[in-house]
Tab-separated table of N, CA, C and O in Angstrom:
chain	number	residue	atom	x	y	z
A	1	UNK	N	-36.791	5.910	-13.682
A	1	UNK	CA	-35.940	4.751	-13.788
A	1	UNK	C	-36.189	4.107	-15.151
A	1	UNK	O	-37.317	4.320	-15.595
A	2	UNK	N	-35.221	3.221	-16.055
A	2	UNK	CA	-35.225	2.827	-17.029
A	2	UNK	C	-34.256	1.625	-17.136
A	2	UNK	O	-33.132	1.657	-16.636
A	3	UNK	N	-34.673	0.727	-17.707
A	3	UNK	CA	-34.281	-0.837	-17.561
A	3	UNK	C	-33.141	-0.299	-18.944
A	3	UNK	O	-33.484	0.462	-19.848
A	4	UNK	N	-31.939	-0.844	-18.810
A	4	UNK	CA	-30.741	-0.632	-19.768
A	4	UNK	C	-30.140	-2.060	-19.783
A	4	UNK	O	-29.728	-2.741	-18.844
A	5	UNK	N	-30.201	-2.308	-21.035
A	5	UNK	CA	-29.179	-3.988	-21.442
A	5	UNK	C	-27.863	-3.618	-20.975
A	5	UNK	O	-27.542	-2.459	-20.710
A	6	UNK	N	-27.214	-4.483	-20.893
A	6	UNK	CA	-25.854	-4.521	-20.798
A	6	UNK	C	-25.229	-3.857	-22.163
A	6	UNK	O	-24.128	-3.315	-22.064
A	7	UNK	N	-25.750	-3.876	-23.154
A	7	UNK	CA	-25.010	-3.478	-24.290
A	7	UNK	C	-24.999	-1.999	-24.128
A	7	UNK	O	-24.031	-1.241	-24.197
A	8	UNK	N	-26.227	-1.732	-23.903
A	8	UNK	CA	-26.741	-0.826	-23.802
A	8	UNK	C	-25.715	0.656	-22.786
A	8	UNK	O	-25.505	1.830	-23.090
A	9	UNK	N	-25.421	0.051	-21.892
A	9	UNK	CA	-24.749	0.189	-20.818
A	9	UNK	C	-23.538	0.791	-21.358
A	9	UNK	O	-23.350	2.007	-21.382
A	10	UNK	N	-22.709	-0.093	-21.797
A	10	UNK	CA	-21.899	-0.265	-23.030
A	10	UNK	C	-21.526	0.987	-24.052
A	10	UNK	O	-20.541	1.693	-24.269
A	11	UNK	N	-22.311	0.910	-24.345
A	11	UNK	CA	-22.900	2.091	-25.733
A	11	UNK	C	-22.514	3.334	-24.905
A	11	UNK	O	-21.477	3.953	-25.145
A	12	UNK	N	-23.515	3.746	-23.763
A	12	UNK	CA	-23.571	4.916	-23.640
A	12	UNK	C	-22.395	5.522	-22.598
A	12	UNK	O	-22.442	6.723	-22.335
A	13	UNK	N	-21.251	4.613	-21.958
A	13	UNK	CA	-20.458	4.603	-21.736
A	13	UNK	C	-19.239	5.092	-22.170
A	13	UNK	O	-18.313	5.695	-21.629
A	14	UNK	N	-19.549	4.545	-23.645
A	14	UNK	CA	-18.228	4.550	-24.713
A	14	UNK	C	-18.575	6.343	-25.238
A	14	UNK	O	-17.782	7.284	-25.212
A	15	UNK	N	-19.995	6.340	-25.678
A	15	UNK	CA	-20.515	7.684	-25.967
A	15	UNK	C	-20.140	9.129	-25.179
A	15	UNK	O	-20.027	10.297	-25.549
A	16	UNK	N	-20.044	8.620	-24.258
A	16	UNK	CA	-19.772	9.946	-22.740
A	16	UNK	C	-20.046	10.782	-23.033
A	16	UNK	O	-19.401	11.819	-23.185
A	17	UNK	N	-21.848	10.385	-23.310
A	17	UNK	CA	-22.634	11.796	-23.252
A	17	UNK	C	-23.546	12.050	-22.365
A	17	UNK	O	-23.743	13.206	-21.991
A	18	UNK	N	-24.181	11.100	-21.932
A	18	UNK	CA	-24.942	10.693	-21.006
A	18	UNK	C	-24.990	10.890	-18.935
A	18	UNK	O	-24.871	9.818	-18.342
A	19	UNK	N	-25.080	11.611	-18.429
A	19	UNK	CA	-25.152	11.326	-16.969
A	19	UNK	C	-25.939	10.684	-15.935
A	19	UNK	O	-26.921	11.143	-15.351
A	20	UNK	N	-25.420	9.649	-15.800
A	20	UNK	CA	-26.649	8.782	-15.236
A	20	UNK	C	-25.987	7.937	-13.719
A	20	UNK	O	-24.805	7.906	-13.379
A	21	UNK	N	-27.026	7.382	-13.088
A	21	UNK	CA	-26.617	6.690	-12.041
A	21	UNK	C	-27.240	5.117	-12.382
A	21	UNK	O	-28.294	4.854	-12.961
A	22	UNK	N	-26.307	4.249	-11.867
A	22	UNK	CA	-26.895	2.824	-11.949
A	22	UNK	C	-26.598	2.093	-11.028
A	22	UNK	O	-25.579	2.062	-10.339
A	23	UNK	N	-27.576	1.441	-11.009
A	23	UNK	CA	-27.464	0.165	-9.972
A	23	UNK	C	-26.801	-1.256	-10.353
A	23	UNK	O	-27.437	-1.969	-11.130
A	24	UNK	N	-25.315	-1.801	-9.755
A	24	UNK	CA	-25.058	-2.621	-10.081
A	24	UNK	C	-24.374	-3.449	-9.367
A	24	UNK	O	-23.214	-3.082	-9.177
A	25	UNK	N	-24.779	-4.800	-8.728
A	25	UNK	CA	-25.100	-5.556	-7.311
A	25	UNK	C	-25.335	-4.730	-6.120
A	25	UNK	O	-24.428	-4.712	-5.288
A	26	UNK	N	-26.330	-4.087	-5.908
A	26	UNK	CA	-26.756	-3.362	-4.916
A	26	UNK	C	-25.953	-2.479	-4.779
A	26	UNK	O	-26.035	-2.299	-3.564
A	27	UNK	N	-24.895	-1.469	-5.300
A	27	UNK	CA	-24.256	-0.552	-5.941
A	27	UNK	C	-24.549	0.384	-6.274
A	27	UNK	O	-25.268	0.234	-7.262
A	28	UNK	N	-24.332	2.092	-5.857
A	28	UNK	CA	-24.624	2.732	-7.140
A	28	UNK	C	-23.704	3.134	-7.432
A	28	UNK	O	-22.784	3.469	-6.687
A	29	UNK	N	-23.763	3.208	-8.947
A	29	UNK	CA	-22.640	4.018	-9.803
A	29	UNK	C	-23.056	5.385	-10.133
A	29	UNK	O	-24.262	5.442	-10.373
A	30	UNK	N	-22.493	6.406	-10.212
A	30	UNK	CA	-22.526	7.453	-11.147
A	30	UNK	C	-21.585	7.776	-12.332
A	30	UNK	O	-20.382	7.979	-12.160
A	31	UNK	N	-22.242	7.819	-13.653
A	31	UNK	CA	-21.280	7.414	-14.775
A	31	UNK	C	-21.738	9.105	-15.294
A	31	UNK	O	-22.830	9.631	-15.506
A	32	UNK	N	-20.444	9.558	-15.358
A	32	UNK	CA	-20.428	11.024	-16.065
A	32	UNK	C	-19.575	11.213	-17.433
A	32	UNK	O	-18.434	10.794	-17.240
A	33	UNK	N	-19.692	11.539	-18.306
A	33	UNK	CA	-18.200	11.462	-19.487
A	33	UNK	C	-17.274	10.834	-19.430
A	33	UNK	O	-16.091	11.086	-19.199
A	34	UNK	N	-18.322	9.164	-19.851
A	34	UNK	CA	-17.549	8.127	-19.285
A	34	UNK	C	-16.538	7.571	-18.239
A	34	UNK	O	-15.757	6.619	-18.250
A	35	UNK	N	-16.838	8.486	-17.377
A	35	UNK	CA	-15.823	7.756	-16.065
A	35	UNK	C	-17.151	7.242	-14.964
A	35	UNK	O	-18.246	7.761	-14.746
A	36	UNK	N	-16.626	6.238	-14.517
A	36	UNK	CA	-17.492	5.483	-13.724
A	36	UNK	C	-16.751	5.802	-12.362
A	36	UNK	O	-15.549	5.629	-12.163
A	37	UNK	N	-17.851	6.390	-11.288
A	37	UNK	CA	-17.662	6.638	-10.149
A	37	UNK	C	-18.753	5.851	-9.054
A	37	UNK	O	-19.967	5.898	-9.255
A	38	UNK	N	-18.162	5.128	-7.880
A	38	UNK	CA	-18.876	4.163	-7.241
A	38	UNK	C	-19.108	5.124	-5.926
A	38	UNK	O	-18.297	5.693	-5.195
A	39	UNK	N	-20.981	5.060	-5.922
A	39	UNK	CA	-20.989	5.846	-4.423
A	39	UNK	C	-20.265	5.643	-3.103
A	39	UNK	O	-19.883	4.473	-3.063
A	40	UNK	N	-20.042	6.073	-2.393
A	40	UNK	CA	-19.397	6.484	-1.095
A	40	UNK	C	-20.384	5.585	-0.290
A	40	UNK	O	-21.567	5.476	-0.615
A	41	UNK	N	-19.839	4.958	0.762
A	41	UNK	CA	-20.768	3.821	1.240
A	41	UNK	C	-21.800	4.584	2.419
A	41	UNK	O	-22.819	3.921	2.612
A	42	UNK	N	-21.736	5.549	3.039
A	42	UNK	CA	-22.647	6.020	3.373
A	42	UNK	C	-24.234	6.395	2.885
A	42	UNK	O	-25.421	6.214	3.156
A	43	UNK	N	-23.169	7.151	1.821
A	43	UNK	CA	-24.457	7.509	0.398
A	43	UNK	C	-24.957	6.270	-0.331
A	43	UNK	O	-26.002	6.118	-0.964
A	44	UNK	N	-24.201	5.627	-0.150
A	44	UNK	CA	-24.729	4.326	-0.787
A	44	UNK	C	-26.228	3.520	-0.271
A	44	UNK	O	-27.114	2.841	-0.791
A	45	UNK	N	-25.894	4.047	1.027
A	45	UNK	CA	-26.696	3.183	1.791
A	45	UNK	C	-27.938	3.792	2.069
A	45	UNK	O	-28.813	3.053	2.520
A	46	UNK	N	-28.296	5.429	1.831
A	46	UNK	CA	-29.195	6.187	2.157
A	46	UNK	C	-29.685	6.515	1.159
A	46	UNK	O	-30.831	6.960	1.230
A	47	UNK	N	-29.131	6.444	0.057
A	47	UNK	CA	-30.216	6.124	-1.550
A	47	UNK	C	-30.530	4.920	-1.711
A	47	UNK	O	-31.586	4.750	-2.321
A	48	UNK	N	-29.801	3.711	-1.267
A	48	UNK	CA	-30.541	2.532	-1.254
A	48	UNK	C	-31.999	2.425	-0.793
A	48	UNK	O	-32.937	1.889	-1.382
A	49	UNK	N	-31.976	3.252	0.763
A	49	UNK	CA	-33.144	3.490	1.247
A	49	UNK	C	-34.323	4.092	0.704
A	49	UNK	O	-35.426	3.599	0.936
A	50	UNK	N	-34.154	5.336	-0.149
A	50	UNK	CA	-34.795	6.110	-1.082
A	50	UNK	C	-35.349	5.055	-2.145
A	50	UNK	O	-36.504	4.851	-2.520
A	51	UNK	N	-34.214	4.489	-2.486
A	51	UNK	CA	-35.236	3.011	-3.492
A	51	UNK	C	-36.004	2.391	-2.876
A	51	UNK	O	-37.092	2.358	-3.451
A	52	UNK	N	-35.984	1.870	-1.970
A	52	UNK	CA	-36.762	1.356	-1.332
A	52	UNK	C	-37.994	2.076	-1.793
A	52	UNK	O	-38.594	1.711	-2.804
A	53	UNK	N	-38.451	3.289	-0.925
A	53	UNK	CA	-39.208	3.989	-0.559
A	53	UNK	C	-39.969	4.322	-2.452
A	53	UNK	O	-41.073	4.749	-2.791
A	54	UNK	N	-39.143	4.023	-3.016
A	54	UNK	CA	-39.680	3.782	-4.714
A	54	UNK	C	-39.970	2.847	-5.436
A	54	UNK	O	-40.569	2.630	-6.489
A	55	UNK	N	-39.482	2.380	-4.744
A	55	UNK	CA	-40.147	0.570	-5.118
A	55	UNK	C	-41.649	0.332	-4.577
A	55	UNK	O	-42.507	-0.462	-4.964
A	56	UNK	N	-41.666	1.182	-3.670
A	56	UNK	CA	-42.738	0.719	-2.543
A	56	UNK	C	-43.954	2.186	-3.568
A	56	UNK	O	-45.183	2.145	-3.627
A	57	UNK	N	-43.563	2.650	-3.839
A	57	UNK	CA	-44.816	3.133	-4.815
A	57	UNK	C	-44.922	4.840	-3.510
A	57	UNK	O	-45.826	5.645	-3.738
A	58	UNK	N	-43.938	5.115	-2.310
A	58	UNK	CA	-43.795	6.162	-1.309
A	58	UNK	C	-43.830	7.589	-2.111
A	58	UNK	O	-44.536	8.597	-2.069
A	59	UNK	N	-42.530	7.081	-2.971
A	59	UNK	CA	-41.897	8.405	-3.879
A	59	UNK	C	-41.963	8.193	-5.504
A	59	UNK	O	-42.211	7.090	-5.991
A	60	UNK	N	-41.812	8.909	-5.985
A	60	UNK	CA	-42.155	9.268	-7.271
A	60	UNK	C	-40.840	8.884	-8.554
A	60	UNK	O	-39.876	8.442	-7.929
A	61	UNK	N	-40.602	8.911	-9.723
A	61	UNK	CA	-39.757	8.807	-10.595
A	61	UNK	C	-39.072	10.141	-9.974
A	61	UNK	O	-37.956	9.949	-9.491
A	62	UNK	N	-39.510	11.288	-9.924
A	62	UNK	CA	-38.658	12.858	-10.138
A	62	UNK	C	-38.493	12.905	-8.853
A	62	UNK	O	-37.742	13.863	-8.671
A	63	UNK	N	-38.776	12.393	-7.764
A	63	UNK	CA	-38.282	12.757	-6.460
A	63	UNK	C	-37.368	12.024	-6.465
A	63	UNK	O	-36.329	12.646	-6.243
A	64	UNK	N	-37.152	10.523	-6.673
A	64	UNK	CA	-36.075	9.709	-7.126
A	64	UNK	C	-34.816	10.368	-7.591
A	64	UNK	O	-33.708	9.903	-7.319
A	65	UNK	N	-35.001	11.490	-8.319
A	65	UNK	CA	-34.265	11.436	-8.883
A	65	UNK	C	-33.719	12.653	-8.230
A	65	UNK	O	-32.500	12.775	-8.352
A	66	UNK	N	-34.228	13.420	-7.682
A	66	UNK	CA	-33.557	14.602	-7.143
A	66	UNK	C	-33.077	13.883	-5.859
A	66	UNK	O	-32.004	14.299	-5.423
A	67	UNK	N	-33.637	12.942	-5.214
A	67	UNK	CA	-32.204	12.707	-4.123
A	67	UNK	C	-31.151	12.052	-4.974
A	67	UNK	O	-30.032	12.031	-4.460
A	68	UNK	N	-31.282	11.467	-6.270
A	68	UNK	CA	-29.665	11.145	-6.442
A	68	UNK	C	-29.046	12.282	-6.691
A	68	UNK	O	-27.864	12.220	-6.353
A	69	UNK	N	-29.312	13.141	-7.074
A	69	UNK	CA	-28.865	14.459	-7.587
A	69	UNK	C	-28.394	15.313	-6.578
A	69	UNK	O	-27.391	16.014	-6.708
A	70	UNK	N	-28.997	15.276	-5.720
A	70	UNK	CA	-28.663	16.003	-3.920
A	70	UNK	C	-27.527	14.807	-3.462
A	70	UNK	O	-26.455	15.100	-2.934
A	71	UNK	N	-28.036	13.147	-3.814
A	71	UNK	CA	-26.362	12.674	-3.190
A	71	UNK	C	-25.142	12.736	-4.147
A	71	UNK	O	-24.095	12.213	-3.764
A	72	UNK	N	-25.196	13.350	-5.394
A	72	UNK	CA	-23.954	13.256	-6.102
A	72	UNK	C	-23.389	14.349	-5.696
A	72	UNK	O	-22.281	14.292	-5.164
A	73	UNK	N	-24.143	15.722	-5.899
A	73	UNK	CA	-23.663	16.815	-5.573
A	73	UNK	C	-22.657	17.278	-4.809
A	73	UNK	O	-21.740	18.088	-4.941
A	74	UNK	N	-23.369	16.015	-3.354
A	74	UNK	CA	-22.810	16.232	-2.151
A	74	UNK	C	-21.082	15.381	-2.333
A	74	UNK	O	-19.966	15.854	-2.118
A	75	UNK	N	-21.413	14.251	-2.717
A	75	UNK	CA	-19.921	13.661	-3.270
A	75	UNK	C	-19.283	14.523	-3.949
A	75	UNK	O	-18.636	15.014	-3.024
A	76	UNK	N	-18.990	15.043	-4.781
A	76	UNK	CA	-18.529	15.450	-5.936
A	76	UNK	C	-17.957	16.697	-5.341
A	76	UNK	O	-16.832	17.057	-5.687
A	77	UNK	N	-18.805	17.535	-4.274
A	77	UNK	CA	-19.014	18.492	-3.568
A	77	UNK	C	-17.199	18.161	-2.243
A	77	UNK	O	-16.326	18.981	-1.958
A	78	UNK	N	-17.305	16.989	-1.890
A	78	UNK	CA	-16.485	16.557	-1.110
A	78	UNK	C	-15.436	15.737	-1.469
A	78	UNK	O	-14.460	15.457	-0.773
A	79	UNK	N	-15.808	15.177	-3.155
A	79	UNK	CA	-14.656	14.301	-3.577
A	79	UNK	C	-14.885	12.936	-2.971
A	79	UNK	O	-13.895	12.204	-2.973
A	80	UNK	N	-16.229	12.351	-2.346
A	80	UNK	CA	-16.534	11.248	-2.020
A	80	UNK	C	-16.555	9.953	-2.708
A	80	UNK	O	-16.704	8.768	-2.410
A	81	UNK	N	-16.352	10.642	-3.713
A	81	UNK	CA	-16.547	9.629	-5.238
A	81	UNK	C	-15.381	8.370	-5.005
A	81	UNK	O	-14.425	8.652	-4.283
A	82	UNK	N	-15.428	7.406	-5.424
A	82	UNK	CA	-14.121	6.432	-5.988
A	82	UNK	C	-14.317	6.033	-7.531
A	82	UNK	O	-15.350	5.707	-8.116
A	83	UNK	N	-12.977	6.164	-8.017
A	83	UNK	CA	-12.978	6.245	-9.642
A	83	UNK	C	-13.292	4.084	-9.904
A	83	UNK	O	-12.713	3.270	-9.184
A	84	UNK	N	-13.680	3.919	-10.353
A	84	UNK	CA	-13.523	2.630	-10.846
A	84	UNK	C	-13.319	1.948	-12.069
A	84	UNK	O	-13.852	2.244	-13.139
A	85	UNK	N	-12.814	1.358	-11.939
A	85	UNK	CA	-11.944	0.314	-13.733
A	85	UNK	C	-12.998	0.119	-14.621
A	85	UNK	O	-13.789	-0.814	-14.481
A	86	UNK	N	-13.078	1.063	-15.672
A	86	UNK	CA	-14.115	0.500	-16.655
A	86	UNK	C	-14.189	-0.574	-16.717
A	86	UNK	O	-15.230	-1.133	-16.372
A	87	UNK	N	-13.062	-1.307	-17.202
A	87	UNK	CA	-13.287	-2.792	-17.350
A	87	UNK	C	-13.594	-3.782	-16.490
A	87	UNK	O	-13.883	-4.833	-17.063
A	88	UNK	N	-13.632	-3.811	-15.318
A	88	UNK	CA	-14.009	-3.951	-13.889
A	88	UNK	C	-15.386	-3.798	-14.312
A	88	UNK	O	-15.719	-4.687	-15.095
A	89	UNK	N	-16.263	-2.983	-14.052
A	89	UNK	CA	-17.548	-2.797	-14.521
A	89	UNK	C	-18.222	-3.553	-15.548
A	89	UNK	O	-19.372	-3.983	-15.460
A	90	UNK	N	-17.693	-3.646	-16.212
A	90	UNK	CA	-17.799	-4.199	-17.840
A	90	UNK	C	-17.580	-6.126	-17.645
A	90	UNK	O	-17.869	-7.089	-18.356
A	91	UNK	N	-17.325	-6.058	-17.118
A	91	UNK	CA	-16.598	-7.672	-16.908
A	91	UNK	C	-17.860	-8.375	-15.630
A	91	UNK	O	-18.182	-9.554	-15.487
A	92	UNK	N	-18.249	-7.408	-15.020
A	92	UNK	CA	-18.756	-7.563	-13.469
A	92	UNK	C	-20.704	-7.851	-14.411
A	92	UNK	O	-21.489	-8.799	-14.386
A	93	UNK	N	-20.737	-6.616	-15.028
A	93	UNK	CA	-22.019	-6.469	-15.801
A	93	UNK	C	-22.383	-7.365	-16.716
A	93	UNK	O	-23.584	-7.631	-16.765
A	94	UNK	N	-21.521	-8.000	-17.593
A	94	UNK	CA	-21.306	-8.984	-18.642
A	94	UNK	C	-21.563	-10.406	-18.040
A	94	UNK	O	-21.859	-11.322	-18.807
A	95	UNK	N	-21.452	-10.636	-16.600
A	95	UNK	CA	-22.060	-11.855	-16.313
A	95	UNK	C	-23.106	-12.224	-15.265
A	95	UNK	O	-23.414	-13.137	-14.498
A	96	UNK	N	-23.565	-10.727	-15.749
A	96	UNK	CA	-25.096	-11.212	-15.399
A	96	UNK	C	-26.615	-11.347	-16.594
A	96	UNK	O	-26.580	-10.947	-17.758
A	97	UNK	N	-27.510	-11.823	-16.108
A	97	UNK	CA	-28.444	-11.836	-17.323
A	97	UNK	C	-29.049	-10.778	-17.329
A	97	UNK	O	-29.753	-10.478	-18.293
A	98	UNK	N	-28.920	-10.008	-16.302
A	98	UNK	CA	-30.484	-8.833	-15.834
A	98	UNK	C	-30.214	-8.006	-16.449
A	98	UNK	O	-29.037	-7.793	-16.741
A	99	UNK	N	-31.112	-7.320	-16.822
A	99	UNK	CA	-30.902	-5.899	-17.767
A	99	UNK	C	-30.527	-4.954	-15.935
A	99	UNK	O	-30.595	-5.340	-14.769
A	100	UNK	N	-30.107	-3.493	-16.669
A	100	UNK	CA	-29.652	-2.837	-15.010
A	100	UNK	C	-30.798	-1.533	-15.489
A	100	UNK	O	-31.270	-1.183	-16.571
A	101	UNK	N	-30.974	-0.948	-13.748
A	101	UNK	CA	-31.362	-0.419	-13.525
A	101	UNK	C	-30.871	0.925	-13.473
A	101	UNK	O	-29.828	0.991	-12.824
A	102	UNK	N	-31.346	2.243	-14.028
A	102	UNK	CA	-30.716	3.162	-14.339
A	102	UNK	C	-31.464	4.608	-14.631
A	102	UNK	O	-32.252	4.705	-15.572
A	103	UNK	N	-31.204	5.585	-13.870
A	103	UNK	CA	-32.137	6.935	-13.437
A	103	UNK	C	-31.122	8.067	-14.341
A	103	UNK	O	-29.910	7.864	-14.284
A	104	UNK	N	-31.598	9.173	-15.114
A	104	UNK	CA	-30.961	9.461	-15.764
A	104	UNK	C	-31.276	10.874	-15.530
A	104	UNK	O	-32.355	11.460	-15.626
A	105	UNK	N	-29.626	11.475	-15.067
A	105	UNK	CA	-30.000	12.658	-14.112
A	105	UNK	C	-29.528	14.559	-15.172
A	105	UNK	O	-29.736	15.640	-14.622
């Protein structure tokens, strides 16, 4: 996991080089060549749990990261994905202070 500014966010967005998942209001995103895709609320809710279990010191950075990788798969796999409004994102992210949270797969 890696703490990302909002600019930051930003940047590597516009770049669409990057594949990463982020957390944003208890959210995850998966951002691939710049398109922002919002997990499937099931999956949403069972990697939430996995954080947990990483927060709590249970699981590891790389196990972390292979269940997001096992839940994108599985979306992507099924088309579970929902596309979402860059700018939507961008607007949503921009008014908060917190830097975001972000696993880079």
């Amino acid at each position: 996991m890696k703490k990302i500014s909002t600019k930051s966010f930003i940047t590597l967005l516009e770049n669409k080089e990057e594949h990463f998942a982020v957390i944003i209001n208890h959210w995850f995103y998966y951002i691939e060549k710049g398109r922002i895709y919002r997990f499937q609320q099931h999956s949403n809710s069972k990697i939430l749990t996995t954080l947990g279990l990483f927060y709590e010191g249970e699981i590891d950075n790389e196990q972390m990261i292979t269940e997001l990788k096992k839940s994108i798969i599985n979306q992507i796999q099924y088309d579970w994905f929902t596309d979402v409004w860059k700018e939507t994102i961008i607007e949503r992210i921009s008014r908060s202070p917190y830097d975001l949270e972000a696993f880079f797969v």
